[in-house]
mmCIF file of C-alpha atoms in Angstrom:
data_model
loop_
_atom_site.group_PDB
_atom_site.id
_atom_site.type_symbol
_atom_site.label_atom_id
_atom_site.label_comp_id
_atom_site.label_asym_id
_atom_site.label_seq_id
_atom_site.Cartn_x
_atom_site.Cartn_y
_atom_site.Cartn_z
ATOM 1 C CA MET A 197 195.320 -49.253 103.708
ATOM 2 C CA GLU A 198 197.011 -45.903 102.951
ATOM 3 C CA LEU A 199 195.451 -43.802 100.837
ATOM 4 C CA GLU A 200 197.102 -41.875 98.186
ATOM 5 C CA VAL A 201 197.243 -39.093 95.644
ATOM 6 C CA ARG A 202 195.972 -42.024 92.824
ATOM 7 C CA HIS A 203 193.125 -43.185 94.940
ATOM 8 C CA LEU A 204 192.291 -39.307 95.689
ATOM 9 C CA ARG A 205 192.351 -39.049 91.685
ATOM 10 C CA ALA A 206 190.147 -42.044 91.252
ATOM 11 C CA LEU A 207 187.034 -40.705 93.323
ATOM 12 C CA CYS A 208 187.264 -37.726 91.690
ATOM 13 C CA ALA A 209 187.133 -39.098 88.318
ATOM 14 C CA ILE A 210 184.014 -40.973 89.458
ATOM 15 C CA ALA A 211 182.166 -38.065 90.878
ATOM 16 C CA ASP A 212 183.278 -36.406 87.526
ATOM 17 C CA THR A 213 181.732 -38.485 85.214
ATOM 18 C CA GLY A 214 179.089 -40.175 87.648
ATOM 19 C CA SER A 215 180.248 -43.763 86.081
ATOM 20 C CA LEU A 216 183.029 -46.492 87.436
ATOM 21 C CA HIS A 217 183.173 -47.489 83.613
ATOM 22 C CA GLN A 218 183.845 -43.651 81.889
ATOM 23 C CA ALA A 219 186.053 -42.960 85.266
ATOM 24 C CA ALA A 220 188.012 -45.926 84.504
ATOM 25 C CA ARG A 221 188.351 -44.942 80.654
ATOM 26 C CA ARG A 222 189.626 -41.410 82.017
ATOM 27 C CA LEU A 223 192.269 -42.789 84.167
ATOM 28 C CA GLY A 224 193.299 -45.668 81.621
ATOM 29 C CA VAL A 225 192.485 -48.820 84.097
ATOM 30 C CA SER A 226 189.909 -51.425 83.543
ATOM 31 C CA GLN A 227 186.795 -51.141 85.333
ATOM 32 C CA PRO A 228 186.710 -53.939 87.549
ATOM 33 C CA SER A 229 190.016 -53.133 88.500
ATOM 34 C CA LEU A 230 188.629 -49.398 89.244
ATOM 35 C CA THR A 231 185.663 -51.154 91.297
ATOM 36 C CA THR A 232 188.054 -52.955 93.638
ATOM 37 C CA GLN A 233 190.303 -50.292 94.435
ATOM 38 C CA LEU A 234 187.222 -48.345 95.165
ATOM 39 C CA GLN A 235 185.990 -51.038 97.543
ATOM 40 C CA ARG A 236 189.041 -50.726 99.341
ATOM 41 C CA ILE A 237 189.037 -47.202 99.603
ATOM 42 C CA GLU A 238 185.780 -47.888 101.185
ATOM 43 C CA LYS A 239 186.548 -50.375 103.270
ATOM 44 C CA SER A 240 189.554 -48.157 105.026
ATOM 45 C CA MET A 241 186.899 -45.377 105.526
ATOM 46 C CA GLY A 242 184.439 -48.245 106.968
ATOM 47 C CA ALA A 243 181.440 -46.358 105.011
ATOM 48 C CA GLU A 244 179.983 -45.970 101.500
ATOM 49 C CA LEU A 245 181.470 -43.183 99.201
ATOM 50 C CA PHE A 246 178.946 -43.686 96.395
ATOM 51 C CA ARG A 247 175.706 -44.922 95.675
ATOM 52 C CA ARG A 248 175.636 -47.085 92.815
ATOM 53 C CA GLY A 249 172.454 -47.535 90.553
ATOM 54 C CA ARG A 250 171.095 -47.347 87.076
ATOM 55 C CA THR A 251 171.571 -43.764 86.772
ATOM 56 C CA GLY A 252 175.438 -44.001 88.208
ATOM 57 C CA CYS A 253 177.669 -43.363 90.815
ATOM 58 C CA LEU A 254 176.463 -40.259 93.512
ATOM 59 C CA PRO A 255 178.641 -39.711 96.118
ATOM 60 C CA THR A 256 177.096 -40.282 99.934
ATOM 61 C CA LEU A 257 177.569 -37.384 102.177
ATOM 62 C CA LEU A 258 180.304 -38.654 103.083
ATOM 63 C CA GLY A 259 181.638 -39.238 99.664
ATOM 64 C CA HIS A 260 180.850 -35.370 99.025
ATOM 65 C CA ALA A 261 182.977 -34.571 102.699
ATOM 66 C CA VAL A 262 185.911 -36.934 101.163
ATOM 67 C CA LEU A 263 185.643 -34.879 97.754
ATOM 68 C CA SER A 264 185.667 -31.294 99.113
ATOM 69 C CA ARG A 265 189.372 -32.503 100.871
ATOM 70 C CA ALA A 266 190.445 -34.902 97.962
ATOM 71 C CA ARG A 267 189.888 -31.881 95.250
ATOM 72 C CA PRO A 268 192.527 -29.211 96.274
ATOM 73 C CA LEU A 269 195.126 -32.120 96.984
ATOM 74 C CA VAL A 270 194.657 -33.408 93.472
ATOM 75 C CA ASP A 271 194.522 -30.171 91.953
ATOM 76 C CA GLY A 272 197.548 -29.066 94.104
ATOM 77 C CA MET A 273 199.776 -31.875 93.021
ATOM 78 C CA SER A 274 199.111 -31.659 89.281
ATOM 79 C CA ALA A 275 199.812 -28.043 89.881
ATOM 80 C CA LEU A 276 202.970 -29.204 91.423
ATOM 81 C CA VAL A 277 204.028 -31.340 88.644
ATOM 82 C CA GLY A 278 202.711 -28.766 85.938
ATOM 83 C CA ALA A 279 204.564 -26.016 87.566
ATOM 84 C CA ALA A 280 207.860 -28.345 87.762
ATOM 85 C CA MET A 281 207.999 -29.393 84.297
ATOM 86 C CA ALA A 282 207.234 -25.750 83.399
ATOM 87 C CA GLU A 283 210.787 -24.993 85.172
ATOM 88 C CA ALA A 284 212.685 -27.882 83.567
ATOM 89 C CA GLU A 285 211.453 -26.535 80.210
ATOM 90 C CA ALA A 286 212.420 -22.970 80.648
ATOM 91 C CA ALA A 287 215.596 -23.731 82.038
ATOM 92 C CA ARG A 288 216.106 -25.733 79.071
ATOM 93 C CA ALA A 289 215.329 -23.123 76.606
ATOM 94 C CA GLY A 290 216.593 -20.237 77.891
ATOM 95 C CA GLY A 291 214.344 -17.642 76.536
ATOM 96 C CA PRO A 292 212.342 -15.166 78.715
ATOM 97 C CA ARG A 293 209.577 -16.288 80.992
ATOM 98 C CA LEU A 294 206.873 -15.520 83.012
ATOM 99 C CA ARG A 295 205.514 -17.215 86.149
ATOM 100 C CA ILE A 296 202.051 -16.178 86.875
ATOM 101 C CA GLY A 297 199.502 -17.308 89.479
ATOM 102 C CA SER A 298 196.099 -16.680 90.463
ATOM 103 C CA THR A 299 193.314 -17.213 92.781
ATOM 104 C CA ALA A 300 190.291 -18.930 90.892
ATOM 105 C CA SER A 301 188.690 -17.153 88.733
ATOM 106 C CA ARG A 302 186.630 -16.481 85.243
ATOM 107 C CA VAL A 303 188.877 -14.584 83.540
ATOM 108 C CA ILE A 304 192.469 -16.871 83.843
ATOM 109 C CA GLY A 305 191.730 -18.634 80.381
ATOM 110 C CA GLY A 306 191.329 -14.812 78.048
ATOM 111 C CA TRP A 307 194.177 -13.292 80.757
ATOM 112 C CA LEU A 308 196.599 -16.573 79.398
ATOM 113 C CA ARG A 309 195.030 -16.463 75.569
ATOM 114 C CA GLY A 310 196.163 -12.698 75.998
ATOM 115 C CA LEU A 311 199.259 -12.786 76.967
ATOM 116 C CA ARG A 312 200.270 -15.543 74.684
ATOM 117 C CA LEU A 313 199.395 -13.602 71.541
ATOM 118 C CA ARG A 314 200.930 -10.456 73.397
ATOM 119 C CA LEU A 315 203.992 -11.978 74.406
ATOM 120 C CA PRO A 316 205.111 -14.497 71.748
ATOM 121 C CA GLY A 317 208.357 -16.642 72.358
ATOM 122 C CA THR A 318 207.957 -16.244 76.034
ATOM 123 C CA ASP A 319 207.245 -18.989 78.307
ATOM 124 C CA ILE A 320 204.206 -18.838 80.320
ATOM 125 C CA SER A 321 203.123 -20.306 83.281
ATOM 126 C CA LEU A 322 200.506 -20.745 85.357
ATOM 127 C CA ARG A 323 200.060 -21.743 89.164
ATOM 128 C CA VAL A 324 196.123 -21.465 90.695
ATOM 129 C CA ASP A 325 196.095 -21.394 94.280
ATOM 130 C CA VAL A 326 192.907 -21.370 96.414
ATOM 131 C CA SER A 327 195.173 -19.451 99.106
ATOM 132 C CA ALA A 328 196.068 -16.167 98.416
ATOM 133 C CA ARG A 329 198.225 -15.878 100.863
ATOM 134 C CA ALA A 330 199.957 -18.980 99.453
ATOM 135 C CA LEU A 331 200.827 -17.163 96.192
ATOM 136 C CA LEU A 332 202.002 -13.453 97.823
ATOM 137 C CA GLY A 333 204.414 -15.954 99.414
ATOM 138 C CA GLU A 334 205.545 -17.594 95.963
ATOM 139 C CA VAL A 335 205.930 -13.710 94.390
ATOM 140 C CA ALA A 336 207.958 -12.513 97.687
ATOM 141 C CA ALA A 337 210.389 -15.606 97.174
ATOM 142 C CA GLY A 338 210.716 -15.173 93.620
ATOM 143 C CA ARG A 339 208.557 -18.430 92.260
ATOM 144 C CA LEU A 340 206.119 -16.209 90.742
ATOM 145 C CA ASP A 341 206.651 -12.893 88.594
ATOM 146 C CA VAL A 342 202.797 -11.370 89.244
ATOM 147 C CA ALA A 343 199.547 -12.960 91.227
ATOM 148 C CA PHE A 344 196.291 -11.973 90.600
ATOM 149 C CA VAL A 345 194.247 -12.354 93.942
ATOM 150 C CA HIS A 346 191.204 -11.307 95.691
ATOM 151 C CA GLU A 347 191.036 -9.663 98.918
ATOM 152 C CA VAL A 348 187.845 -10.393 100.592
ATOM 153 C CA GLU A 349 186.099 -6.767 102.145
ATOM 154 C CA GLY A 350 186.873 -7.177 106.044
ATOM 155 C CA CYS A 351 189.498 -9.660 105.902
ATOM 156 C CA PRO A 352 192.458 -7.754 104.670
ATOM 157 C CA LEU A 353 195.560 -9.598 102.897
ATOM 158 C CA ALA A 354 199.209 -9.557 104.571
ATOM 159 C CA VAL A 355 200.781 -8.116 101.615
ATOM 160 C CA PRO A 356 204.652 -9.652 102.017
ATOM 161 C CA ASP A 357 207.330 -6.504 102.029
ATOM 162 C CA GLY A 358 208.452 -6.036 98.872
ATOM 163 C CA LEU A 359 205.537 -6.240 96.996
ATOM 164 C CA VAL A 360 203.798 -3.469 94.914
ATOM 165 C CA GLN A 361 199.613 -3.835 93.626
ATOM 166 C CA ARG A 362 197.836 -2.856 91.472
ATOM 167 C CA VAL A 363 193.828 -2.532 91.878
ATOM 168 C CA LEU A 364 191.800 -4.020 88.993
ATOM 169 C CA LEU A 365 188.663 -3.622 90.754
ATOM 170 C CA GLU A 366 188.268 -1.906 94.377
ATOM 171 C CA ARG A 367 185.080 -3.609 95.150
ATOM 172 C CA GLU A 368 183.757 -6.406 92.905
ATOM 173 C CA PRO A 369 180.072 -7.744 94.523
ATOM 174 C CA GLN A 370 179.650 -11.496 95.105
ATOM 175 C CA PHE A 371 176.303 -12.886 93.498
ATOM 176 C CA ILE A 372 174.782 -15.668 94.589
ATOM 177 C CA SER A 373 174.094 -19.349 93.073
ATOM 178 C CA LEU A 374 171.059 -20.952 93.531
ATOM 179 C CA SER A 375 168.991 -24.170 92.081
ATOM 180 C CA ARG A 376 166.476 -22.884 89.138
ATOM 181 C CA ASP A 377 163.669 -23.827 90.839
ATOM 182 C CA HIS A 378 164.449 -21.691 94.277
ATOM 183 C CA PRO A 379 161.382 -19.151 94.963
ATOM 184 C CA ALA A 380 164.090 -16.144 95.063
ATOM 185 C CA ALA A 381 165.752 -17.241 91.227
ATOM 186 C CA GLY A 382 162.375 -15.659 89.300
ATOM 187 C CA ARG A 383 163.782 -12.467 91.034
ATOM 188 C CA PRO A 384 166.590 -10.072 89.578
ATOM 189 C CA VAL A 385 167.828 -9.429 92.790
ATOM 190 C CA VAL A 386 168.039 -11.663 95.683
ATOM 191 C CA ASP A 387 167.345 -10.097 99.583
ATOM 192 C CA LEU A 388 169.379 -12.465 102.400
ATOM 193 C CA ASP A 389 166.044 -13.046 103.803
ATOM 194 C CA ASP A 390 164.964 -14.936 100.936
ATOM 195 C CA LEU A 391 167.934 -17.496 101.963
ATOM 196 C CA ALA A 392 167.532 -17.614 105.676
ATOM 197 C CA GLY A 393 166.081 -21.079 105.393
ATOM 198 C CA ASP A 394 168.729 -22.469 103.133
ATOM 199 C CA ARG A 395 172.261 -24.406 103.743
ATOM 200 C CA TRP A 396 174.950 -22.246 102.682
ATOM 201 C CA MET A 397 177.864 -23.626 100.950
ATOM 202 C CA VAL A 398 181.587 -21.975 101.575
ATOM 203 C CA ASP A 399 185.044 -23.040 101.035
ATOM 204 C CA PRO A 400 186.754 -22.400 103.752
ATOM 205 C CA SER A 401 190.477 -22.807 102.267
ATOM 206 C CA VAL A 402 189.775 -19.939 100.510
ATOM 207 C CA ASP A 403 191.366 -16.800 102.372
ATOM 208 C CA GLY A 404 188.867 -14.596 104.179
ATOM 209 C CA GLU A 405 186.116 -16.288 102.781
ATOM 210 C CA TRP A 406 183.920 -18.253 105.302
ATOM 211 C CA ASP A 407 185.030 -14.815 107.957
ATOM 212 C CA GLY A 408 183.510 -12.465 105.349
ATOM 213 C CA VAL A 409 180.242 -14.755 104.860
ATOM 214 C CA ARG A 410 179.921 -15.005 108.786
ATOM 215 C CA ARG A 411 180.550 -11.318 108.897
ATOM 216 C CA VAL A 412 177.825 -10.939 106.751
ATOM 217 C CA LEU A 413 175.191 -13.147 107.480
ATOM 218 C CA GLY A 414 175.258 -12.068 111.617
ATOM 219 C CA ALA A 415 175.202 -8.145 110.648
ATOM 220 C CA ALA A 416 171.721 -9.102 108.559
ATOM 221 C CA GLY A 417 170.551 -11.150 111.955
ATOM 222 C CA LEU A 418 170.740 -14.729 109.938
ATOM 223 C CA ASP A 419 172.287 -17.893 111.213
ATOM 224 C CA PRO A 420 172.110 -20.690 108.547
ATOM 225 C CA PRO A 421 173.058 -23.788 108.220
ATOM 226 C CA VAL A 422 176.486 -23.759 106.361
ATOM 227 C CA LEU A 423 177.878 -26.498 104.580
ATOM 228 C CA HIS A 424 182.214 -26.420 104.068
ATOM 229 C CA GLY A 425 183.686 -27.841 100.745
ATOM 230 C CA ASP A 426 185.171 -26.714 97.444
ATOM 231 C CA TYR A 427 182.482 -24.681 95.139
ATOM 232 C CA LEU A 428 183.008 -27.701 92.665
ATOM 233 C CA THR A 429 181.024 -29.576 95.256
ATOM 234 C CA ALA A 430 179.045 -26.742 95.882
ATOM 235 C CA ALA A 431 177.704 -26.478 92.455
ATOM 236 C CA SER A 432 176.043 -29.983 92.247
ATOM 237 C CA LEU A 433 174.487 -29.046 95.581
ATOM 238 C CA VAL A 434 173.341 -26.239 94.320
ATOM 239 C CA VAL A 435 171.970 -27.263 91.484
ATOM 240 C CA LEU A 436 169.854 -30.163 93.329
ATOM 241 C CA GLY A 437 168.859 -27.251 95.587
ATOM 242 C CA GLU A 438 170.626 -28.908 98.568
ATOM 243 C CA ALA A 439 172.521 -25.193 99.124
ATOM 244 C CA VAL A 440 173.172 -21.906 98.206
ATOM 245 C CA ALA A 441 176.485 -20.449 97.549
ATOM 246 C CA PRO A 442 178.563 -17.099 96.841
ATOM 247 C CA CYS A 443 180.087 -16.631 93.317
ATOM 248 C CA GLN A 444 181.542 -14.257 90.899
ATOM 249 C CA PRO A 445 179.941 -11.853 89.156
ATOM 250 C CA THR A 446 181.544 -13.271 86.078
ATOM 251 C CA SER A 447 179.683 -16.692 86.984
ATOM 252 C CA VAL A 448 177.265 -17.643 83.366
ATOM 253 C CA PRO A 449 174.213 -18.815 85.031
ATOM 254 C CA ARG A 450 173.348 -22.391 83.153
ATOM 255 C CA ASP A 451 169.837 -24.305 82.366
ATOM 256 C CA ASP A 452 170.283 -25.822 85.722
ATOM 257 C CA MET A 453 171.205 -22.938 87.644
ATOM 258 C CA ALA A 454 170.345 -19.450 88.296
ATOM 259 C CA ILE A 455 173.330 -16.644 89.391
ATOM 260 C CA ARG A 456 171.795 -13.708 91.118
ATOM 261 C CA PRO A 457 172.971 -10.241 92.344
ATOM 262 C CA LEU A 458 172.251 -9.984 96.400
ATOM 263 C CA ARG A 459 170.637 -6.571 96.781
ATOM 264 C CA GLY A 460 172.910 -3.632 98.283
ATOM 265 C CA ASP A 461 176.253 -6.177 97.456
ATOM 266 C CA PRO A 462 176.573 -7.048 101.145
ATOM 267 C CA LEU A 463 179.589 -9.845 100.108
ATOM 268 C CA ALA A 464 182.588 -8.159 98.007
ATOM 269 C CA VAL A 465 186.171 -8.795 97.653
ATOM 270 C CA ARG A 466 188.784 -6.358 95.926
ATOM 271 C CA LEU A 467 190.526 -7.635 93.153
ATOM 272 C CA LEU A 468 194.411 -7.102 92.986
ATOM 273 C CA LEU A 469 197.752 -7.560 90.830
ATOM 274 C CA VAL A 470 200.653 -8.262 93.011
ATOM 275 C CA SER A 471 204.474 -8.048 91.842
ATOM 276 C CA ARG A 472 207.852 -7.473 93.350
ATOM 277 C CA GLN A 473 209.267 -3.608 93.126
ATOM 278 C CA GLY A 474 210.355 -2.680 89.986
ATOM 279 C CA ALA A 475 208.543 -5.366 87.673
ATOM 280 C CA ASP A 476 207.377 -4.244 84.542
ATOM 281 C CA THR A 477 203.524 -5.267 84.757
ATOM 282 C CA ASP A 478 202.322 -2.883 82.455
ATOM 283 C CA ALA A 479 201.494 -5.719 79.195
ATOM 284 C CA VAL A 480 199.739 -8.282 81.777
ATOM 285 C CA TYR A 481 198.010 -5.659 83.680
ATOM 286 C CA GLY A 482 196.673 -4.566 80.310
ATOM 287 C CA GLU A 483 195.741 -8.302 79.259
ATOM 288 C CA LEU A 484 194.137 -8.664 82.299
ATOM 289 C CA GLU A 485 192.123 -5.691 82.422
ATOM 290 C CA ALA A 486 190.968 -6.449 78.654
ATOM 291 C CA ALA A 487 190.224 -10.573 80.106
ATOM 292 C CA TYR A 488 187.801 -9.222 82.914
ATOM 293 C CA ARG A 489 186.259 -6.591 80.895
ATOM 294 C CA ASP A 490 185.646 -9.783 77.947
ATOM 295 C CA ALA A 491 184.259 -11.784 81.137
ATOM 296 C CA ALA A 492 181.994 -9.055 82.165
ATOM 297 C CA ARG A 493 180.458 -8.411 79.124
ATOM 298 C CA ARG A 494 179.467 -12.025 78.660
ATOM 299 C CA ALA A 495 177.779 -12.129 82.320
ATOM 300 C CA GLU A 496 174.737 -9.548 81.958
ATOM 301 C CA ASP A 497 173.737 -8.690 85.139
ATOM 302 C CA TYR A 498 177.221 -8.324 85.827
ATOM 303 C CA HIS A 499 178.217 -5.943 83.143
ATOM 304 C CA GLN A 500 175.034 -3.975 84.300
ATOM 305 C CA TRP A 501 175.754 -3.710 87.350
ATOM 306 C CA LEU A 502 179.443 -1.948 86.214
ATOM 307 C CA LEU A 503 177.010 0.347 83.978
ATOM 308 C CA ARG A 504 174.877 1.806 86.948
ATOM 309 C CA HIS A 505 178.302 2.149 89.217
ATOM 310 C CA ARG A 506 180.102 3.713 86.095
ATOM 311 C CA SER A 507 182.727 1.145 85.507
ATOM 312 C CA PRO A 508 186.061 1.893 82.748
ATOM 313 C CA LEU A 509 185.325 -2.248 83.009
ATOM 314 C CA ALA A 510 182.012 -1.743 81.426
ATOM 315 C CA GLN A 511 183.470 -0.385 78.190
ATOM 316 C CA THR A 512 183.397 -3.541 75.352
ATOM 317 C CA SER A 513 186.608 -2.126 74.001
#
C-alpha cells in the first residue's frame, strides 16, 4: 500500500479527536470505512499506530513518530491548495492584494484581523511555514509580499539579496512548557538544572531550533534525552509529563500545562518582518506590532518580563 495525503489526513484526524467515530465524522466517511483504512495503513507500517480502548484511540510510540512527520505534510498540502485558490481568486478580482507569510506565532490571528480592518477591499492571503528560510525565499521570488519570521539566537538566517528587515523585537525569550504536576511548575522561574532529568522535545524542521537548544543545553553542561517531533505532538506529551518543550512566551497557560520563564533567558529568538526593497510596510508592521502587544498583554508572565526590560511592546495602547 502506498501512503497518500488522504491517509495522513486520516491519521491526524484520529489523533486530534481521539476517536474513530469523531474522526470519521470530521472526514465525512463512515466509521467502518475509516477503521478498514487505518488497519490497512497499520499493516503497511508493520505495527499499530493507535491503541484502541474505552477512552478512545491513543497514538503508540510509532504513532507519535509518524504523526510528527505527517502533520507538516498535511498542513503543507492544505496551505498549497489554499494559496492556489487565493491566487486564482485574486487574479479574477483584479483588486489590491497582500500576500503575507509567517512562521508559527500566537499573533497571527490578531495580525490578520487587524489588517483586514485596516485595509478593506484588499485580498489578503496567508501562508504559514515552519521554515523561515522557505518564507524568505518566497518573498525574494515575489510570491509573498512580506514574511514575519523568527531567527534563533546563534543560528543567523541567510537573508536573500534585495530583502530588507524591520526588527519587531531584538530578543524574545523562549519559555518552557511543562506538566502541571512537574516539581518545577510551582516556581515562578525555572532553572535549566531543574529540567536535567526530563526528556526535551524539539521540532527539528524549524530552522535553527534544534541547534539553538543543543547549544544552550551543552553550555549548561546538560545532555538530556531529546525527542524530535512537531509542537502539537509535544503539547500532548508535555501534559502527560513525558517531556518538556520550549515555547513562545506569548503562550497562555492551560489547566493541564504550565508555562514558565527560564532563569537568565538562555533561549531566545529575534523577530523580523522581511519584505522586498522599496515595499511600503508601515501598515503591515503597525498591525503586527499591535497584535504582538495584545498577545503579550494576555500572557501575564511575559508582560511582566517586557515591563522589567522596559520594552515599548509592554504598552497596552
